[in-house]
CSV table of C-alpha atoms in Angstrom, one decimal:
chain,number,residue,atom,x,y,z
A,1,ALA,CA,-20.5,-16.9,37.2
A,2,PRO,CA,-21.4,-20.4,36.1
A,3,ALA,CA,-20.0,-21.5,32.8
A,4,LYS,CA,-22.4,-21.7,29.9
A,5,PRO,CA,-23.4,-25.1,28.8
A,6,GLY,CA,-20.9,-26.6,26.4
A,7,ALA,CA,-18.3,-23.9,27.0
A,8,ALA,CA,-15.8,-26.3,28.5
A,9,ASN,CA,-16.0,-28.4,25.3
A,10,ALA,CA,-15.7,-25.4,22.9
A,11,PRO,CA,-12.6,-25.7,20.7
A,12,ARG,CA,-9.8,-23.3,21.5
A,13,TYR,CA,-7.6,-21.9,18.8
A,14,THR,CA,-4.4,-20.0,18.8
A,15,CYS,CA,-4.1,-16.8,16.6
A,16,ALA,CA,-1.9,-18.8,14.2
A,17,GLN,CA,-4.5,-21.5,13.8
A,18,LEU,CA,-7.3,-18.9,13.3
A,19,LEU,CA,-5.2,-17.2,10.7
A,20,VAL,CA,-4.8,-20.4,8.7
A,21,LEU,CA,-8.6,-21.0,8.9
A,22,CYS,CA,-9.3,-17.5,7.8
A,23,VAL,CA,-7.0,-17.6,4.8
A,24,GLU,CA,-8.6,-20.9,3.9
A,25,GLY,CA,-12.0,-19.3,4.1
A,26,VAL,CA,-11.1,-16.5,1.7
A,27,ARG,CA,-12.0,-18.7,-1.2
A,28,GLU,CA,-15.6,-18.9,0.0
A,29,LEU,CA,-17.9,-17.7,-2.7
A,30,GLU,CA,-20.7,-16.6,-0.3
A,31,ALA,CA,-20.0,-12.9,0.2
A,32,THR,CA,-20.6,-12.8,4.0
A,33,PHE,CA,-18.2,-15.7,4.7
A,34,HIS,CA,-15.7,-14.4,2.2
A,35,LEU,CA,-15.6,-10.9,3.7
A,36,LEU,CA,-15.5,-12.3,7.3
A,37,ALA,CA,-12.5,-14.5,6.4
A,38,LEU,CA,-10.7,-11.7,4.7
A,39,PHE,CA,-11.2,-9.3,7.6
A,40,GLY,CA,-10.1,-11.9,10.1
A,41,ALA,CA,-7.0,-12.8,8.1
A,42,THR,CA,-6.1,-9.1,7.6
A,43,GLU,CA,-6.5,-8.4,11.3
A,44,LEU,CA,-4.6,-11.5,12.5
A,45,ILE,CA,-1.7,-10.8,10.2
A,46,ALA,CA,-1.4,-7.4,11.7
A,47,HIS,CA,-1.7,-8.7,15.2
A,48,LEU,CA,0.9,-11.4,14.7
A,49,CYS,CA,3.4,-8.9,13.3
A,50,GLY,CA,3.0,-6.6,16.3
A,51,PRO,CA,4.2,-6.6,19.9
A,52,PRO,CA,5.0,-8.5,22.0
A,53,ASP,CA,6.4,-10.9,19.3
A,54,PRO,CA,6.8,-9.3,15.9
A,55,LEU,CA,8.1,-12.6,14.6
A,56,ALA,CA,5.1,-14.7,15.6
A,57,LEU,CA,3.9,-14.8,12.0
A,58,LEU,CA,7.1,-16.4,10.7
A,59,PRO,CA,6.3,-20.1,11.5
A,60,VAL,CA,2.7,-19.7,10.1
A,61,VAL,CA,3.7,-18.5,6.6
A,62,PRO,CA,4.4,-21.9,5.1
A,63,SER,CA,0.9,-23.1,6.2
A,64,LEU,CA,-0.7,-20.1,4.5
A,65,VAL,CA,0.9,-20.7,1.0
A,66,PRO,CA,-1.2,-23.8,0.0
A,67,HIS,CA,-4.4,-22.0,0.9
A,68,LEU,CA,-3.4,-18.9,-1.0
A,69,LYS,CA,-2.5,-21.1,-4.0
A,70,THR,CA,-5.9,-22.8,-3.9
A,71,ALA,CA,-7.6,-19.4,-3.7
A,72,LEU,CA,-5.7,-18.1,-6.7
A,73,SER,CA,-6.5,-21.2,-8.6
A,74,THR,CA,-10.3,-20.5,-8.3
A,75,ARG,CA,-9.9,-17.7,-10.9
A,76,GLN,CA,-12.8,-16.0,-9.1
A,77,PRO,CA,-11.9,-12.3,-9.4
A,78,HIS,CA,-12.9,-11.3,-5.9
A,79,VAL,CA,-11.2,-14.3,-4.4
A,80,VAL,CA,-8.0,-13.7,-6.4
A,81,ALA,CA,-8.1,-10.0,-5.4
A,82,ALA,CA,-8.4,-10.9,-1.7
A,83,SER,CA,-5.5,-13.4,-2.0
A,84,LEU,CA,-3.3,-10.8,-3.7
A,85,LYS,CA,-4.0,-8.3,-1.0
A,86,LEU,CA,-3.1,-10.8,1.7
A,87,LEU,CA,0.1,-11.7,-0.1
A,88,GLN,CA,0.9,-7.9,-0.3
A,89,GLN,CA,0.3,-7.6,3.4
A,90,LEU,CA,2.6,-10.6,4.1
A,91,ALA,CA,5.3,-9.3,1.8
A,92,SER,CA,5.2,-5.9,3.5
A,93,ALA,CA,5.0,-7.1,7.0
A,94,SER,CA,8.8,-7.4,7.5
A,95,PRO,CA,11.8,-8.5,5.5
A,96,ARG,CA,11.9,-11.8,7.3
A,97,VAL,CA,8.3,-12.5,6.7
A,98,ALA,CA,8.7,-11.6,3.0
A,99,LYS,CA,11.7,-14.0,2.7
A,100,ALA,CA,9.6,-16.7,4.4
A,101,LEU,CA,7.5,-16.6,1.3
A,102,LEU,CA,10.4,-17.7,-0.9
A,103,PRO,CA,9.8,-21.5,-0.7
A,104,GLY,CA,6.2,-21.0,-1.8
A,105,LEU,CA,6.9,-18.7,-4.7
A,106,PRO,CA,7.5,-21.5,-7.3
A,107,SER,CA,3.9,-22.6,-6.6
A,108,LEU,CA,2.4,-19.1,-6.5
A,109,LEU,CA,4.1,-17.2,-9.3
A,110,PRO,CA,2.8,-19.3,-12.2
A,111,LEU,CA,-0.7,-18.4,-11.1
A,112,LEU,CA,0.2,-14.8,-10.8
A,113,SER,CA,1.6,-14.8,-14.4
A,114,LEU,CA,-2.0,-15.5,-15.6
A,115,TRP,CA,-3.0,-12.1,-14.5
A,116,VAL,CA,0.1,-10.0,-15.2
A,117,THR,CA,-1.0,-8.8,-18.6
A,118,ALA,CA,-4.7,-8.6,-17.9
A,119,GLY,CA,-4.8,-4.8,-17.8
A,120,ASN,CA,-7.9,-2.8,-18.6
A,121,GLY,CA,-9.8,-5.6,-20.2
A,122,LEU,CA,-9.8,-7.6,-17.0
A,123,ARG,CA,-10.8,-4.5,-15.0
A,124,GLY,CA,-14.0,-4.2,-17.0
A,125,ARG,CA,-14.8,-7.9,-16.7
A,126,VAL,CA,-14.4,-7.8,-12.9
A,127,GLY,CA,-16.5,-4.7,-12.6
A,128,ALA,CA,-19.2,-6.2,-14.8
A,129,ALA,CA,-19.3,-9.4,-13.0
A,130,ARG,CA,-19.9,-7.8,-9.6
A,131,SER,CA,-21.9,-4.7,-10.1
A,132,GLY,CA,-22.3,-3.7,-13.8
A,133,GLU,CA,-20.0,-0.7,-13.3
A,134,MET,CA,-16.9,-0.5,-15.4
A,135,ASP,CA,-15.0,1.2,-12.6
A,136,TRP,CA,-16.1,-1.1,-9.8
A,137,ALA,CA,-12.8,-3.0,-9.7
A,138,GLN,CA,-10.6,0.1,-9.6
A,139,ALA,CA,-12.7,1.8,-6.9
A,140,ARG,CA,-12.5,-1.2,-4.7
A,141,ARG,CA,-8.9,-2.0,-5.4
A,142,CYS,CA,-9.8,-5.1,-7.4
A,143,ASP,CA,-7.9,-4.3,-10.6
A,144,LEU,CA,-6.1,-7.7,-10.7
A,145,GLY,CA,-3.6,-6.5,-13.2
A,146,GLU,CA,-2.5,-3.6,-10.9
A,147,LEU,CA,-2.5,-5.8,-7.8
A,148,VAL,CA,-0.4,-8.4,-9.4
A,149,GLU,CA,2.2,-5.9,-10.7
A,150,GLU,CA,2.4,-4.3,-7.3
A,151,LEU,CA,2.8,-7.7,-5.6
A,152,LEU,CA,5.5,-8.8,-8.1
A,153,GLU,CA,7.4,-5.6,-7.4
A,154,MET,CA,7.2,-6.1,-3.7
A,155,LEU,CA,8.4,-9.7,-3.9
A,156,ALA,CA,11.3,-8.7,-6.1
A,157,GLU,CA,12.3,-5.9,-3.8
A,158,ARG,CA,11.7,-7.5,-0.4
A,159,CYS,CA,12.6,-11.1,-1.0
A,160,GLY,CA,16.1,-10.2,-2.1
A,161,ALA,CA,18.1,-11.4,-5.1
A,162,GLU,CA,16.5,-14.9,-5.0
A,163,GLY,CA,13.0,-13.4,-5.0
A,164,ALA,CA,13.9,-11.3,-8.0
A,165,ARG,CA,15.3,-14.3,-9.8
A,166,LEU,CA,12.2,-16.3,-9.2
A,167,VAL,CA,9.9,-13.5,-10.4
A,168,ARG,CA,11.9,-13.3,-13.6
A,169,GLN,CA,11.9,-17.1,-14.0
A,170,TYR,CA,8.2,-17.7,-13.5
A,171,VAL,CA,6.8,-14.5,-14.9
A,172,PRO,CA,9.1,-13.8,-17.9
A,173,THR,CA,6.5,-11.3,-19.3
A,174,TRP,CA,6.5,-9.1,-16.3
A,175,SER,CA,9.3,-6.8,-17.5
A,176,THR,CA,7.3,-6.1,-20.7
A,177,ALA,CA,3.9,-5.8,-19.1
A,178,ALA,CA,4.6,-3.2,-16.4
A,179,ALA,CA,2.8,0.1,-16.7
A,180,GLY,CA,4.7,2.7,-18.7
A,181,GLY,CA,7.0,0.1,-20.2
A,182,GLN,CA,9.1,-0.1,-17.1
A,183,ALA,CA,9.4,-2.9,-14.6
A,184,ARG,CA,11.3,-2.8,-11.3
A,185,VAL,CA,13.2,-5.9,-10.3
A,186,CYS,CA,16.1,-6.5,-7.9
A,187,ASN,CA,19.5,-6.7,-9.2
A,188,GLU,CA,22.1,-9.1,-7.8
A,189,ARG,CA,22.9,-6.8,-4.9
A,190,GLY,CA,19.3,-6.6,-3.9
A,191,GLY,CA,18.7,-3.1,-5.3
A,192,VAL,CA,16.1,-2.2,-7.9
A,193,ALA,CA,16.9,-2.1,-11.6
A,194,GLY,CA,14.6,-0.9,-14.4
A,195,PHE,CA,14.0,-3.1,-17.4
A,196,SER,CA,12.8,-1.3,-20.5
A,197,GLN,CA,9.8,-2.6,-22.4
A,198,ARG,CA,10.8,-4.9,-25.2
A,199,GLY,CA,8.9,-5.1,-28.5
């Protein structure tokens, strides 16, 4: 079949390049573009972690960190929530992918610390901003306080002792803000230790 006009000049992207573009697009405020970028990023991360090369995601991780930092810096609740979910997906992809996040944690963790004590008050603000429903955020997994706490726990557990050290260094309030007064962080052997809530 004859090629369509202009097809020969159409840009060709690798999955890695498309992933970077999608993660960059997550900070779009227009809902259609934001959701398309989030869906694309989620699917591409899953694809690059699967066969035939489960390590294909590793070299891309450093290129994703600056765009995730920019998205977190917007302080737009739905953009922040999407960024947190992508970081959770990266942290849970594999131990090696999680540890590839380590160099970027000093730039990401200070932004996460802004949300770590948000709790129920933020949940209400997110819901009101998007739909007028107080439970909107929780129903759509956009409770930023919960998402941040889950992410910090994943980073501390999956990034080893260095990840736990960075979490404690950049988010010193985490051990006092975790639900139920307990936070889980890695001890020096990479295991998980509980820290009781301080007054």
